[in-house]
């Protein structure tokens, strides 16, 4: 998995590519931990994300909880298989998903 | 003796032999150069000495001969008293000087190839006999001939012929020649003095023998010193190091005394000894660490095995699950990808008419997931026993799980309660996979039920109950995502379509057969690819009140 970010003042856009699974999730968790403290708007761009496992959902959940306290979080460009995962797990209820 | 020799041979191994060959070769070359140079300078010095002596004798003798008389003697063929006196004097000179042969000749001046003896005296030691007056013979060789001619033609005042090479009838000898001149200055005859160079060979060979003797002594000394030196400074330490290295390889225990205590060389050998010492220390340290790490690993493995056993004992695995209950048949299995997993299932009778079933999947894997699973399972079981509806059970469980969930773990749960008498299944889904339902006489289909959020994610989340009425012969199959997401080597997933296909291949199979069949379909699909997710399935067949 590759992580790329784009930062504008208090907004951070995270582009993920590949598979966000048990092996790559700790990397994303570590990556976000040091970067989102000052952020007011966190955006995940999933255009090139192929798969998300429960471990990846856990990272998203943690980020969502933190952003609930300090601003907002958006997940965008969600592909159909990942949309399906969000639906099944009920994450679509707590995440702000832009098509 | 043989033993000592072979022992010596062993010690004089290749290093010694090689270095000795080099030294000996150098010494032999040096000796050869010294010998040749010595031989030459000896020859030159002796030759010069002989020549000087010969010319001195020749000068003395020449003064005794009156050259002006010689033509008359030769012409007449007769000698007189003066001749005999002169001959007597020459004999004395010859005897006293150490010369072997002293003679006066007249060459045939047309081509110098014949000589006529005028005087001829020999030393008494020589054993030669004198030539008579007027004796004629051929000039010995070209060398003599040229020199006779040069003396006669006044081109030089004295000549020397050296015969020390090739075949010589007598000993090696040297002949000094001076011209005898008449009162008019013309050469009348040649006086020759011949010295034997008998000493030349003995002196020269004596020198060579001495040099050879010295060489042999020096060689022996050098070999002894070198062998001793090599043995003491090179071979012995290397032998010690080699022995220590093989000892260490066999025993893996550091030496009591480091090599550097006995090997004090300040050279590469010393460095090698130091390196071996350090290596032994480090290897021992490494082995120690490895032993500790292995013990630790074994301990963890033992604990993990115990954890596996505890976890699997948490899950009901006695089948048939409810002997004596003919109204339904149920089978479940959990297969963790690692020693412990995050999946679990449970089933139990809440009362005589209500069967509770649940299947769940904790986020993540391994020990963290297993720990979270244990807590969640206990909470769910406690909540389910209270007789509330599935949605209410999930709501309460979520509340309990969220209370102490600092690590943002969560668990997806499908929970259903079957009213055995009517076949009504009431269920709720907290972010879990869709169940597959097969109504009596039909085939399995994915049932897209109402979904809530996974448990543990957010407090206060509400869930909705839904009902499915199961006619006798209906089945419901629930599973965790390890089944549809089983992945083969090409990264493609087993998927829901293949799952449904596998379920429908044996429509009349028992729940146990269905699970076995799905499991083998998954195995066939992934082939050799390693699986990273737990695989859990539960299947219920509702038979209704077929028998009373």
Coordinates of C-alpha atoms in Angstrom, one line a residue, chain B residues 31-535:
Chain B
X31 CA 77.2 -19.2 -4.1
X32 CA 77.4 -19.8 -7.8
X33 CA 78.0 -16.1 -8.4
X34 CA 80.7 -16.0 -5.7
X35 CA 82.3 -19.1 -7.1
X36 CA 82.5 -18.0 -10.7
X37 CA 83.8 -14.5 -9.7
X38 CA 86.4 -16.1 -7.3
X39 CA 87.4 -18.7 -9.9
X40 CA 88.0 -16.0 -12.5
X41 CA 90.0 -13.6 -10.2
X42 CA 92.1 -16.5 -8.9
X43 CA 92.9 -17.6 -12.4
X44 CA 93.8 -14.1 -13.5
X45 CA 96.0 -13.5 -10.4
X46 CA 97.9 -16.8 -10.7
X47 CA 98.3 -16.4 -14.5
X48 CA 99.8 -12.9 -13.9
X49 CA 102.1 -14.4 -11.3
X50 CA 103.3 -17.2 -13.6
X51 CA 103.8 -14.7 -16.5
X52 CA 105.8 -12.3 -14.4
X53 CA 108.1 -15.2 -13.2
X54 CA 108.4 -16.5 -16.7
X55 CA 109.4 -13.1 -18.2
X56 CA 111.9 -12.5 -15.4
X57 CA 113.6 -15.9 -16.1
X58 CA 113.5 -15.1 -19.8
X59 CA 115.2 -11.8 -19.3
X60 CA 117.9 -13.4 -17.2
X61 CA 118.4 -16.1 -19.7
X62 CA 118.4 -13.8 -22.7
X63 CA 121.3 -11.9 -21.3
X64 CA 123.4 -15.1 -21.4
X65 CA 122.9 -15.8 -25.0
X66 CA 125.0 -14.0 -27.7
X67 CA 122.5 -13.8 -30.6
X68 CA 125.1 -12.9 -33.2
X69 CA 126.7 -16.4 -33.0
X70 CA 123.4 -18.2 -33.7
X71 CA 123.3 -17.9 -37.5
X72 CA 126.9 -19.2 -37.7
X73 CA 126.0 -22.3 -35.6
X74 CA 123.0 -23.1 -37.7
X75 CA 124.8 -22.4 -40.9
X76 CA 127.7 -24.7 -40.0
X77 CA 125.7 -27.2 -38.1
X78 CA 128.5 -27.3 -35.5
X79 CA 128.8 -25.8 -32.0
X80 CA 131.8 -24.6 -30.2
X81 CA 132.9 -24.3 -26.6
X82 CA 131.1 -21.0 -26.1
X83 CA 127.9 -22.7 -27.1
X84 CA 128.4 -25.4 -24.5
X85 CA 129.2 -22.9 -21.8
X86 CA 126.1 -20.9 -22.6
X87 CA 124.0 -24.1 -22.6
X88 CA 125.4 -25.0 -19.2
X89 CA 124.4 -21.5 -17.9
X90 CA 121.0 -21.8 -19.3
X91 CA 120.5 -25.3 -17.7
X92 CA 121.3 -23.7 -14.3
X93 CA 118.8 -20.9 -14.9
X94 CA 116.2 -23.4 -15.9
X95 CA 116.8 -25.6 -12.8
X96 CA 116.9 -22.7 -10.4
X97 CA 114.0 -20.6 -11.7
X98 CA 111.4 -23.3 -11.4
X99 CA 110.8 -23.3 -15.1
X100 CA 110.2 -26.7 -16.7
X101 CA 111.6 -25.9 -20.1
X102 CA 113.8 -23.2 -21.4
X103 CA 114.8 -23.2 -25.0
X104 CA 116.0 -21.0 -27.9
X105 CA 114.5 -21.5 -31.4
X106 CA 114.8 -20.1 -34.8
X107 CA 111.5 -20.3 -36.8
X108 CA 111.5 -20.9 -40.5
X109 CA 110.8 -17.2 -41.5
X110 CA 109.1 -18.1 -44.8
X111 CA 105.8 -19.2 -43.0
X112 CA 106.8 -19.8 -39.4
X113 CA 105.4 -23.3 -39.5
X114 CA 108.7 -25.0 -38.6
X115 CA 111.1 -24.3 -35.8
X116 CA 114.7 -25.3 -35.3
X117 CA 115.9 -25.8 -31.7
X118 CA 119.2 -24.0 -30.9
X119 CA 119.3 -24.4 -27.1
X120 CA 117.1 -26.8 -25.2
X121 CA 117.2 -27.2 -21.5
X122 CA 114.8 -29.0 -19.1
X123 CA 114.3 -28.9 -15.4
X124 CA 115.5 -32.0 -13.6
X125 CA 112.1 -32.3 -12.0
X126 CA 110.2 -32.3 -15.3
X127 CA 111.3 -35.7 -16.5
X128 CA 111.5 -34.3 -20.0
X129 CA 114.6 -34.8 -22.3
X130 CA 116.4 -32.1 -24.1
X131 CA 116.2 -31.7 -27.8
X132 CA 119.4 -31.9 -29.6
X133 CA 120.9 -28.9 -31.3
X134 CA 119.4 -28.4 -34.7
X135 CA 116.2 -30.4 -34.0
X136 CA 113.4 -29.3 -36.3
X137 CA 109.7 -29.7 -35.6
X138 CA 106.4 -28.2 -36.6
X139 CA 105.1 -25.2 -34.8
X140 CA 102.6 -26.4 -32.2
X141 CA 99.7 -24.2 -33.2
X142 CA 98.5 -21.0 -34.8
X143 CA 98.9 -19.1 -31.6
X144 CA 102.6 -19.9 -31.4
X145 CA 103.0 -19.2 -35.1
X146 CA 101.4 -15.7 -34.9
X147 CA 103.5 -14.8 -31.9
X148 CA 106.8 -16.0 -33.5
X149 CA 106.0 -13.8 -36.5
X150 CA 105.2 -10.8 -34.4
X151 CA 108.5 -11.1 -32.4
X152 CA 110.5 -11.6 -35.6
X153 CA 108.9 -8.7 -37.4
X154 CA 109.6 -6.4 -34.4
X155 CA 105.9 -5.8 -33.7
X156 CA 106.3 -6.6 -30.0
X157 CA 109.1 -7.0 -27.4
X158 CA 107.6 -10.0 -25.6
X159 CA 104.7 -12.5 -26.1
X160 CA 102.9 -14.9 -23.9
X161 CA 101.2 -18.1 -24.8
X162 CA 98.8 -19.7 -22.3
X163 CA 97.6 -23.2 -22.7
X164 CA 95.0 -24.0 -20.1
X165 CA 92.0 -25.0 -22.3
X166 CA 91.2 -28.0 -24.5
X167 CA 93.5 -31.0 -24.9
X168 CA 97.1 -30.5 -23.8
X169 CA 99.6 -33.5 -23.9
X170 CA 101.4 -32.3 -20.7
X171 CA 100.1 -30.2 -17.8
X172 CA 98.6 -26.7 -18.4
X173 CA 101.4 -24.4 -19.0
X174 CA 102.4 -20.9 -19.9
X175 CA 105.2 -19.9 -22.2
X176 CA 106.9 -16.5 -22.1
X177 CA 108.8 -15.5 -25.3
X178 CA 111.4 -12.8 -25.8
X179 CA 113.3 -12.0 -29.0
X180 CA 117.1 -12.4 -29.1
X181 CA 118.5 -9.5 -31.1
X182 CA 121.8 -9.3 -32.8
X183 CA 124.1 -6.2 -32.7
X184 CA 122.3 -4.8 -35.7
X185 CA 119.0 -5.0 -33.8
X186 CA 117.5 -7.7 -35.9
X187 CA 115.8 -10.7 -34.3
X188 CA 118.1 -13.7 -34.6
X189 CA 116.2 -16.2 -32.4
X190 CA 113.4 -16.5 -29.8
X191 CA 114.0 -17.5 -26.2
X192 CA 111.1 -19.3 -24.6
X193 CA 110.5 -20.1 -20.9
X194 CA 107.8 -22.6 -20.1
X195 CA 106.2 -22.8 -16.7
X196 CA 103.8 -25.7 -15.7
X197 CA 100.7 -24.4 -14.1
X198 CA 100.2 -27.4 -11.9
X199 CA 99.2 -25.3 -8.9
X200 CA 96.5 -23.5 -10.9
X201 CA 94.0 -26.3 -10.7
X202 CA 94.7 -27.2 -7.1
X203 CA 94.4 -23.6 -5.9
X204 CA 91.3 -22.9 -7.9
X205 CA 89.6 -26.1 -6.9
X206 CA 90.6 -25.6 -3.3
X207 CA 88.8 -22.3 -3.4
X208 CA 85.7 -23.9 -4.9
X209 CA 85.7 -26.6 -2.2
X210 CA 86.0 -24.0 0.5
X211 CA 83.1 -22.0 -0.9
X212 CA 81.0 -25.2 -1.2
X213 CA 81.8 -26.2 2.3
X214 CA 80.8 -22.8 3.6
X215 CA 77.6 -23.0 1.6
X216 CA 76.7 -26.3 3.1
X217 CA 77.3 -25.1 6.6
X218 CA 75.4 -21.9 6.0
X219 CA 72.5 -23.8 4.4
X220 CA 72.3 -26.2 7.4
X221 CA 72.3 -23.2 9.7
X222 CA 69.7 -21.3 7.7
X223 CA 67.4 -24.3 7.5
X224 CA 67.7 -25.0 11.2
X225 CA 67.1 -21.3 12.1
X226 CA 64.3 -21.0 9.7
X227 CA 62.6 -24.2 10.8
X228 CA 63.0 -23.1 14.4
X229 CA 61.8 -19.6 13.6
X230 CA 58.9 -20.8 11.6
X231 CA 58.0 -23.4 14.1
X232 CA 58.3 -21.0 17.0
X233 CA 56.8 -17.9 15.5
X234 CA 54.5 -19.2 12.9
X235 CA 53.6 -22.8 13.0
X236 CA 53.2 -23.3 16.7
X237 CA 50.8 -20.4 17.1
X238 CA 48.9 -21.4 14.0
X239 CA 48.7 -24.9 15.3
X240 CA 47.4 -23.6 18.7
X241 CA 44.8 -21.4 16.9
X242 CA 43.7 -24.3 14.7
X243 CA 43.4 -26.6 17.7
X244 CA 41.4 -24.0 19.6
X245 CA 39.1 -23.3 16.6
X246 CA 38.2 -27.0 16.2
X247 CA 37.8 -27.4 19.9
X248 CA 35.4 -24.5 19.9
X249 CA 33.5 -25.7 16.9
X250 CA 33.0 -29.0 18.7
X251 CA 32.3 -27.7 22.2
X252 CA 30.8 -24.2 21.6
X253 CA 32.4 -23.1 24.9
X254 CA 34.8 -20.3 25.3
X255 CA 38.4 -21.3 26.2
X256 CA 39.4 -20.9 29.8
X257 CA 42.4 -18.9 28.8
X258 CA 42.3 -16.6 25.7
X259 CA 44.7 -17.4 22.8
X260 CA 46.3 -14.0 23.2
X261 CA 47.7 -15.1 26.6
X262 CA 49.9 -17.7 24.9
X263 CA 50.4 -16.1 21.5
X264 CA 52.0 -12.8 21.9
X265 CA 52.9 -12.2 18.3
X266 CA 52.6 -8.6 17.2
X267 CA 51.9 -9.7 13.6
X268 CA 49.0 -11.1 11.6
X269 CA 49.1 -14.2 13.8
X270 CA 48.6 -12.1 16.8
X271 CA 45.7 -10.3 15.1
X272 CA 44.3 -13.7 14.1
X273 CA 44.5 -15.0 17.7
X274 CA 42.8 -11.9 18.9
X275 CA 40.0 -12.3 16.3
X276 CA 39.5 -15.9 17.3
X277 CA 39.2 -14.9 20.9
X278 CA 36.7 -12.2 20.1
X279 CA 34.8 -14.5 17.8
X280 CA 34.5 -17.1 20.5
X281 CA 33.3 -14.5 23.0
X282 CA 30.7 -13.2 20.5
X283 CA 29.5 -16.6 19.4
X284 CA 29.1 -17.7 23.0
X285 CA 27.2 -14.5 23.8
X286 CA 25.1 -15.1 20.7
X287 CA 24.4 -18.7 21.7
X288 CA 23.4 -17.5 25.1
X289 CA 21.0 -14.9 23.7
X290 CA 19.7 -17.4 21.2
X291 CA 19.1 -19.9 24.0
X292 CA 17.3 -17.3 26.0
X293 CA 15.3 -16.2 23.0
X294 CA 14.4 -19.8 22.1
X295 CA 13.3 -20.5 25.7
X296 CA 11.2 -17.3 25.6
X297 CA 9.8 -18.3 22.2
X298 CA 9.0 -21.8 23.6
X299 CA 7.4 -20.2 26.6
X300 CA 5.3 -18.0 24.4
X301 CA 4.4 -20.9 22.1
X302 CA 3.4 -23.0 25.1
X303 CA 1.2 -20.1 26.3
X304 CA -0.2 -19.7 22.9
X305 CA -1.0 -23.4 22.7
X306 CA -2.8 -23.0 26.0
X307 CA -4.6 -20.0 24.7
X308 CA -5.7 -21.9 21.6
X309 CA -7.0 -24.6 23.8
X310 CA -8.8 -22.2 26.2
X311 CA -10.3 -20.3 23.2
X312 CA -11.5 -23.5 21.4
X313 CA -13.0 -24.8 24.7
X314 CA -15.0 -21.5 24.9
X315 CA -16.8 -22.5 21.7
X316 CA -19.3 -25.3 21.9
X317 CA -18.0 -28.2 19.8
X318 CA -20.1 -31.2 20.9
X319 CA -22.2 -32.5 18.0
X320 CA -24.9 -33.3 17.7
X321 CA -25.4 -30.0 19.5
X322 CA -28.7 -30.9 21.1
X323 CA -29.2 -34.6 21.2
X324 CA -32.9 -35.4 21.6
X325 CA -34.0 -32.2 19.8
X326 CA -35.4 -33.5 16.5
X327 CA -36.8 -30.1 15.5
X328 CA -33.5 -28.7 14.2
X329 CA -30.0 -29.7 13.4
X330 CA -27.0 -27.4 13.8
X331 CA -23.3 -27.5 13.0
X332 CA -20.6 -24.9 13.5
X333 CA -16.8 -24.7 13.1
X334 CA -14.1 -22.1 13.7
X335 CA -10.7 -22.4 12.0
X336 CA -8.3 -19.6 13.1
X337 CA -5.5 -18.5 10.7
X338 CA -3.1 -18.2 13.6
X339 CA -2.9 -19.9 17.0
X340 CA -5.8 -17.9 18.3
X341 CA -8.4 -16.1 16.3
X342 CA -10.9 -13.2 16.5
X343 CA -13.9 -15.2 15.2
X344 CA -16.4 -16.9 17.4
X345 CA -19.8 -18.5 17.3
X346 CA -22.1 -19.6 20.0
X347 CA -25.5 -21.3 20.4
X348 CA -27.6 -22.2 23.4
X349 CA -31.2 -22.6 24.4
X350 CA -32.5 -19.6 26.2
X351 CA -35.5 -21.7 27.2
X352 CA -37.2 -24.8 25.9
X353 CA -38.6 -23.0 22.9
X354 CA -35.9 -20.5 22.1
X355 CA -32.5 -21.2 20.5
X356 CA -30.0 -18.4 20.4
X357 CA -27.3 -18.5 17.7
X358 CA -24.6 -16.0 17.0
X359 CA -21.5 -15.6 14.9
X360 CA -19.0 -12.8 15.3
X361 CA -15.8 -11.4 13.9
X362 CA -13.4 -9.2 15.9
X363 CA -11.4 -6.6 14.0
X364 CA -7.7 -7.6 13.6
X365 CA -6.2 -10.9 14.3
X366 CA -4.1 -12.9 16.7
X367 CA -3.8 -12.3 20.4
X368 CA -5.4 -8.8 20.6
X369 CA -8.4 -10.0 18.6
X370 CA -8.6 -13.2 20.8
X371 CA -8.6 -11.1 24.0
X372 CA -11.3 -8.8 22.7
X373 CA -13.2 -11.9 21.5
X374 CA -13.3 -13.4 24.9
X375 CA -14.7 -10.3 26.5
X376 CA -17.3 -9.8 23.7
X377 CA -18.4 -13.4 23.8
X378 CA -19.0 -13.3 27.6
X379 CA -20.9 -10.0 27.3
X380 CA -23.0 -11.3 24.4
X381 CA -23.9 -14.5 26.2
X382 CA -24.9 -12.7 29.4
X383 CA -27.1 -10.3 27.5
X384 CA -28.7 -13.0 25.4
X385 CA -29.7 -14.9 28.4
X386 CA -32.0 -12.1 29.6
X387 CA -34.8 -12.8 27.1
X388 CA -34.6 -9.6 25.2
X389 CA -34.8 -9.2 21.4
X390 CA -31.7 -9.5 19.3
X391 CA -31.6 -5.8 18.6
X392 CA -31.9 -5.0 22.3
X393 CA -29.2 -7.6 23.1
X394 CA -26.8 -6.0 20.6
X395 CA -27.6 -2.5 21.9
X396 CA -26.8 -3.5 25.4
X397 CA -23.7 -5.4 24.4
X398 CA -22.5 -2.4 22.4
X399 CA -23.0 -0.3 25.4
X400 CA -20.9 -2.6 27.6
X401 CA -18.2 -3.1 25.0
X402 CA -17.8 0.6 24.3
X403 CA -17.3 1.4 28.0
X404 CA -13.8 0.1 28.1
X405 CA -12.6 0.2 24.5
X406 CA -9.5 2.5 24.3
X407 CA -8.0 0.7 21.4
X408 CA -11.0 1.2 19.0
X409 CA -11.5 -2.5 18.6
X410 CA -14.8 -3.6 17.3
X411 CA -16.7 -6.8 16.6
X412 CA -19.3 -7.6 14.0
X413 CA -22.1 -9.8 15.2
X414 CA -25.0 -11.6 13.7
X415 CA -27.4 -12.8 16.4
X416 CA -30.6 -14.8 15.8
X417 CA -33.2 -16.3 18.1
X418 CA -35.3 -19.2 16.7
X419 CA -38.7 -19.9 18.1
X420 CA -38.5 -23.6 17.8
X421 CA -42.2 -24.2 17.9
X422 CA -43.1 -21.9 15.0
X423 CA -39.8 -21.6 13.0
X424 CA -39.8 -17.9 13.4
X425 CA -36.3 -16.6 13.4
X426 CA -35.8 -13.1 14.8
X427 CA -32.3 -11.7 14.1
X428 CA -30.3 -8.5 14.1
X429 CA -27.0 -7.7 12.4
X430 CA -24.3 -5.5 13.8
X431 CA -22.1 -5.0 10.8
X432 CA -21.7 -8.7 10.0
X433 CA -21.8 -10.6 6.7
X434 CA -25.2 -11.2 5.1
X435 CA -26.7 -14.6 6.0
X436 CA -27.5 -17.1 3.3
X437 CA -31.0 -18.6 3.5
X438 CA -32.4 -21.6 1.9
X439 CA -36.2 -21.9 2.2
X440 CA -37.7 -25.4 2.1
X441 CA -37.6 -26.7 -1.5
X442 CA -35.6 -23.8 -2.8
X443 CA -32.0 -22.9 -2.9
X444 CA -29.6 -20.8 -0.9
X445 CA -29.7 -17.1 -1.5
X446 CA -27.9 -14.1 0.1
X447 CA -30.4 -12.4 2.4
X448 CA -29.6 -8.7 2.5
X449 CA -30.7 -8.0 6.0
X450 CA -30.9 -4.7 7.8
X451 CA -27.4 -3.7 9.0
X452 CA -26.3 -1.8 12.0
X453 CA -22.8 -0.6 13.0
X454 CA -20.3 -3.1 14.4
X455 CA -20.2 -3.3 18.2
X456 CA -17.6 -1.3 20.0
X457 CA -17.4 1.5 17.4
X458 CA -19.8 4.1 18.7
X459 CA -22.0 4.0 21.9
X460 CA -25.7 4.4 21.6
X461 CA -26.1 2.9 18.2
X462 CA -29.5 1.3 17.6
X463 CA -30.2 -2.0 15.8
X464 CA -33.3 -3.3 14.1
X465 CA -34.8 -6.8 14.4
X466 CA -36.1 -8.6 11.4
X467 CA -38.0 -11.9 11.1
X468 CA -37.6 -14.8 8.8
X469 CA -40.1 -17.6 8.9
X470 CA -38.5 -20.9 8.4
X471 CA -40.7 -23.7 7.1
X472 CA -39.5 -27.2 8.0
X473 CA -36.5 -28.1 5.7
X474 CA -35.3 -24.5 5.6
X475 CA -31.7 -23.7 6.3
X476 CA -29.7 -20.7 7.3
X477 CA -26.0 -20.4 6.8
X478 CA -23.9 -17.7 8.5
X479 CA -20.2 -17.1 8.2
X480 CA -17.4 -14.6 8.8
X481 CA -15.6 -12.7 6.1
X482 CA -12.8 -15.2 6.0
X483 CA -15.0 -17.3 3.8
X484 CA -15.8 -14.9 0.9
X485 CA -12.5 -13.2 1.3
X486 CA -10.3 -16.4 1.1
X487 CA -7.7 -15.4 -1.4
X488 CA -5.8 -17.5 -3.9
X489 CA -2.3 -16.8 -5.2
X490 CA -3.5 -14.5 -7.9
X491 CA -5.1 -12.3 -5.2
X492 CA -8.7 -13.0 -6.3
X493 CA -11.3 -13.7 -3.6
X494 CA -13.6 -16.7 -3.2
X495 CA -16.6 -14.3 -3.2
X496 CA -20.3 -14.7 -2.4
X497 CA -21.1 -16.1 -5.8
X498 CA -18.8 -19.1 -5.3
X499 CA -20.1 -19.5 -1.8
X500 CA -23.7 -19.7 -3.0
X501 CA -22.7 -22.1 -5.7
X502 CA -21.0 -24.4 -3.2
X503 CA -24.0 -24.2 -0.9
X504 CA -26.4 -25.2 -3.7
X505 CA -24.4 -28.2 -4.9
X506 CA -25.7 -30.4 -2.2
X507 CA -29.2 -29.2 -1.4
X508 CA -30.2 -32.2 0.8
X509 CA -27.0 -32.3 2.8
X510 CA -27.0 -32.0 6.6
X511 CA -25.5 -28.8 8.2
X512 CA -22.3 -30.8 9.0
X513 CA -22.0 -31.9 5.3
X514 CA -22.6 -28.3 4.1
X515 CA -19.8 -27.0 6.2
X516 CA -17.4 -29.7 5.1
X517 CA -18.4 -29.1 1.5
X518 CA -17.9 -25.3 1.7
X519 CA -14.6 -25.8 3.5
X520 CA -13.3 -28.1 0.7
X521 CA -14.6 -25.7 -2.0
X522 CA -12.6 -22.9 -0.3
X523 CA -9.5 -25.1 0.0
X524 CA -9.8 -26.1 -3.7
X525 CA -10.0 -22.4 -4.6
X526 CA -7.1 -21.0 -2.6
X527 CA -4.9 -24.1 -3.3
X528 CA -1.5 -23.5 -1.7
X529 CA -2.0 -19.8 -0.8
X530 CA -1.5 -19.0 2.8
X531 CA -4.7 -17.7 4.5
X532 CA -4.6 -14.7 6.8
X533 CA -8.1 -14.7 8.1
X534 CA -10.0 -16.9 10.4
X535 CA -12.7 -19.1 8.8

